[in-house]
XYZ file of C-alpha atoms in Angstrom:
237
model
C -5.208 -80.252 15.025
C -8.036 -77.667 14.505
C -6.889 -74.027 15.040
C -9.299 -73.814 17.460
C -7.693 -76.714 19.622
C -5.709 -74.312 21.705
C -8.592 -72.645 22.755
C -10.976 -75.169 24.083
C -7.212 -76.938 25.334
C -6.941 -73.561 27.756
C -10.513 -73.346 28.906
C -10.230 -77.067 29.573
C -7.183 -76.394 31.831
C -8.385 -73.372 33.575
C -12.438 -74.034 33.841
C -12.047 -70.214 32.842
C -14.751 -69.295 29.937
C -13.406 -66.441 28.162
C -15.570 -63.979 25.848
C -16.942 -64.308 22.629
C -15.165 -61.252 21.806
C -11.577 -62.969 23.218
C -12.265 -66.213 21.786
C -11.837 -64.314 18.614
C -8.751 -62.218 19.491
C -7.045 -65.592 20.546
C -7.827 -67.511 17.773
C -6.894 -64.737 15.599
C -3.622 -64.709 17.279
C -2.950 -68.141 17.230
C -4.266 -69.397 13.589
C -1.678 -69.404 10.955
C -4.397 -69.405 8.322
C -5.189 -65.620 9.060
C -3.344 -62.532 8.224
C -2.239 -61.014 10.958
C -3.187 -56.987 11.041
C -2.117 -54.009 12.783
C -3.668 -50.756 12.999
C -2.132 -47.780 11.483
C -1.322 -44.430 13.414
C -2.920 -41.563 12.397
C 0.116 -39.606 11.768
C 1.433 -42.454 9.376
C -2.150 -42.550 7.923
C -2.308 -38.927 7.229
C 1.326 -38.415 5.927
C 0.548 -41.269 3.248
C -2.742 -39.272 2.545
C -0.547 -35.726 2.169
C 1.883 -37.500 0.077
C -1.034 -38.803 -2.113
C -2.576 -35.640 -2.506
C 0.993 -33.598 -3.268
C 1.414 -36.367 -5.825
C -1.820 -36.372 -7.482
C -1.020 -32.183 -7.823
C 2.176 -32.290 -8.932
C 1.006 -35.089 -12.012
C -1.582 -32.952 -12.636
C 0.305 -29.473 -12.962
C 2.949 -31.766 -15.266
C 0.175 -32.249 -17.517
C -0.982 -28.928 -17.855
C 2.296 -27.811 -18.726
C 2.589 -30.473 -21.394
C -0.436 -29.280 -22.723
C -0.309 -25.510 -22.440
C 3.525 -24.492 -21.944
C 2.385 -21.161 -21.801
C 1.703 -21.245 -18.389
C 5.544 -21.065 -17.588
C 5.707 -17.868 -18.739
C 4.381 -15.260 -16.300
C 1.542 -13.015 -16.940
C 2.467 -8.807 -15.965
C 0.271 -6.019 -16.328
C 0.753 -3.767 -18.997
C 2.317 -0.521 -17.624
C 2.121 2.770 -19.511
C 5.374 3.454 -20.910
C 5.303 6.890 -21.303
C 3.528 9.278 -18.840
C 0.776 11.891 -20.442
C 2.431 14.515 -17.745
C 5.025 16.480 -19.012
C 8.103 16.040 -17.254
C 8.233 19.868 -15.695
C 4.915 19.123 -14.134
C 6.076 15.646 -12.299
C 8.950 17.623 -10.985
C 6.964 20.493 -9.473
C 4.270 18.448 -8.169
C 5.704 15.293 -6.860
C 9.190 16.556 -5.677
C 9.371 20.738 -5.153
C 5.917 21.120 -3.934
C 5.916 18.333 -1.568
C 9.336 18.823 -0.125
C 8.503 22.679 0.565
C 5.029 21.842 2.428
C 7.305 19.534 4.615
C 9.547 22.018 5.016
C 6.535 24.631 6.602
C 4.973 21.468 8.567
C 8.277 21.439 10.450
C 8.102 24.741 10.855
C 5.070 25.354 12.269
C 5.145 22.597 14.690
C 8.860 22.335 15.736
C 9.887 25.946 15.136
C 6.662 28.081 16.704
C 8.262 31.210 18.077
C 10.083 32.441 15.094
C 7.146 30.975 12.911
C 4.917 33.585 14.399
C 7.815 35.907 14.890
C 8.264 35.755 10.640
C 4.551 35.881 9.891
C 3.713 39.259 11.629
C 6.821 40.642 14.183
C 4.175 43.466 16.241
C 1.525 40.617 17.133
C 3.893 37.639 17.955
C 4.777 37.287 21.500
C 8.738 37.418 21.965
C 8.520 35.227 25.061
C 6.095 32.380 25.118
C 3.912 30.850 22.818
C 0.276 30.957 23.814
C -1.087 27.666 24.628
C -4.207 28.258 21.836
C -1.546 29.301 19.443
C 0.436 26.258 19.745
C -2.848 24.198 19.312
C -3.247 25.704 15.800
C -0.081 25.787 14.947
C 0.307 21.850 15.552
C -3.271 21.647 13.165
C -1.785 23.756 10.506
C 1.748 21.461 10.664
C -0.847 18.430 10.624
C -2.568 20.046 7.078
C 0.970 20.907 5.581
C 1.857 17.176 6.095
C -1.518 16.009 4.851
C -0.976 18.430 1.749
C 2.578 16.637 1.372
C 1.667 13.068 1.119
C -1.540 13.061 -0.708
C 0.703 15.060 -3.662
C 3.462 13.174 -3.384
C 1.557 9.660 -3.186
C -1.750 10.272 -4.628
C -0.400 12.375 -8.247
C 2.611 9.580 -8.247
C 0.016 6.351 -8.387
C -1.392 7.803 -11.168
C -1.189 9.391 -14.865
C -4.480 10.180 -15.363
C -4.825 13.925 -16.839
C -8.148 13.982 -15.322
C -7.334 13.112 -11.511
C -4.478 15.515 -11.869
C -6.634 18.377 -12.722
C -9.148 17.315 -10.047
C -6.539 17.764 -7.838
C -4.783 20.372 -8.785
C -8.019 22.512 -8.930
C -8.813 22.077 -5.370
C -5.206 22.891 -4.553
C -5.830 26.631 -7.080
C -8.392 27.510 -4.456
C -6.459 27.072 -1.724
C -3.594 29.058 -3.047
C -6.427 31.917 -3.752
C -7.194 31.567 0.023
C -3.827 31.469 1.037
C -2.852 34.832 -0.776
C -5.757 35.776 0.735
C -5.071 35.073 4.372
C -1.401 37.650 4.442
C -3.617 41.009 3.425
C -4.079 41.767 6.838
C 0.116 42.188 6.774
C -0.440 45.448 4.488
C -0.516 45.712 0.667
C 2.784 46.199 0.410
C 3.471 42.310 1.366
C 1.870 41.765 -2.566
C 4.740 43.677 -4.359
C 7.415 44.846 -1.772
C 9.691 41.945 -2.587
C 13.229 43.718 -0.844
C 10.933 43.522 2.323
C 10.265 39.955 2.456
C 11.609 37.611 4.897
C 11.390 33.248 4.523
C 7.624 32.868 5.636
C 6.795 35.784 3.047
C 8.876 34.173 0.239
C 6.473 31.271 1.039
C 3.245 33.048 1.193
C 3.755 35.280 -1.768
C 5.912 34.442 -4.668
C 6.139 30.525 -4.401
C 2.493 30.285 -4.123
C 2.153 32.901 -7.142
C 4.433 30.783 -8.848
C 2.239 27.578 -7.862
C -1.102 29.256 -8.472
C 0.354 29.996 -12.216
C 1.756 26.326 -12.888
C -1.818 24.927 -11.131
C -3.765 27.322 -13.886
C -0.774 26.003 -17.112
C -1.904 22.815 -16.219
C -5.639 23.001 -16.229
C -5.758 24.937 -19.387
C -3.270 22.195 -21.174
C -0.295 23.932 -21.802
C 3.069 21.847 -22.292
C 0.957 19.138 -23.171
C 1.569 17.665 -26.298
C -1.437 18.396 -28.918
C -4.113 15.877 -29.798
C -3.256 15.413 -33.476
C 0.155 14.792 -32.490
C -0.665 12.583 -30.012
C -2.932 10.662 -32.374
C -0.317 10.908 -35.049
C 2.339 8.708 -32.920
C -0.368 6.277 -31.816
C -0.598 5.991 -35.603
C 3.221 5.470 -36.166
C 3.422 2.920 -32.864
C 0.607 0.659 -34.929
């Protein structure tokens, strides 16, 4: 019997005509001469394709490693050893400096009353900050923070001579200014050293002794001399 047999055998039966597009389904269905097919889900579809593609990678990164095995080893950027800065220098600038501007941020913001009390006893209100006072107080904390990170971060990601000096220069000035600013105190705040209390110690002889290691360091001193320096290059090749 034709394959087709069933077909005109159920229209005969029925009187029903079916479809062209039917006619085909059915005799699809019902030929054992045609493959039978079923449509694939798209998840199955795109799993096979991911698998294909992880595949296809994998091969390929097999080869390259067969062909340049230095690719397993990994690649690191070359890190100065040895840091231009003498070691005095990184200690006063990234660790003492920093930790003592902290030290007056807290002060000034936290600590108000005896901040003002400290800097000048005859002008400082015993009871009550003023509200204008607190305000600047707060901004100057704010500075003495800024002053504390950008030495402690900005020197530390760095060992270039030249930033350091750039920064260090700016920070001369403002020891100049800051020696400057306690005048109005009296003279005898520059030299009267059995007189001074903690804000003075801070005002005068630390930033002395800062304005002095600022001015070492811009004129080169404790660094290690240029022949020298050339000399060791010379022994390293």
């Amino acid at each position: 019997m034709p394959p087709s047999s069933s077909v005109h055998d159920q229209r005969r039966h029925t009187g029903v005509t079916l479809p062209l597009c039917a006619q085909q389904t059915v005799e699809t269905r019902c030929s054992p001469w045609l493959p039978t097919t079923t449509a694939a889900s798209p998840s199955l579809t795109a799993s096979t394709a991911s698998t294909a593609i992880i595949a296809f990678l994998a091969t390929h990164f097999i080869r390259q490693l067969h062909t340049s095995p230095m690719l397993l080893v990994p690649t690191m950027t070359k890190t100065p050893s040895h840091s231009p800065i003498p070691p005095l220098y990184r200690l006063l600038f990234l660790y003492i400096e920093p930790v003592s501007t902290l030290v007056g941020a807290i002060a000034a913001h936290f600590f108000q009353q005896n901040y003002l009390i400290l800097t000048h006893a005859a002008s400082a209100n015993p009871h009550q900050v003023p509200l204008g006072t607190s305000i600047v107080l707060t901004q100057l904390a704010n500075l003495y923070l800024l002053l504390c990170l950008n030495e402690a971060l900005v020197l530390r990601a760095t060992h270039d001579v030249k930033v350091w000096k750039t920064f260090l220069f700016g920070l001369l000035v403002a020891d100049l200014g800051h020696l400057y600013s306690v005048r109005l105190v009296g003279n005898w705040v520059y030299w009267k050293f059995w007189l001074w209390n903690a804000i003075d110690i801070g005002n005068i002889p630390f930033v002395i002794f800062l304005a002095i290691s600022r001015t070492m360091f811009l004129l080169n001193v404790g660094f290690a001399s240029r022949a020298g320096s050339r000399a060791d290059v010379k022994k390293r090749i």
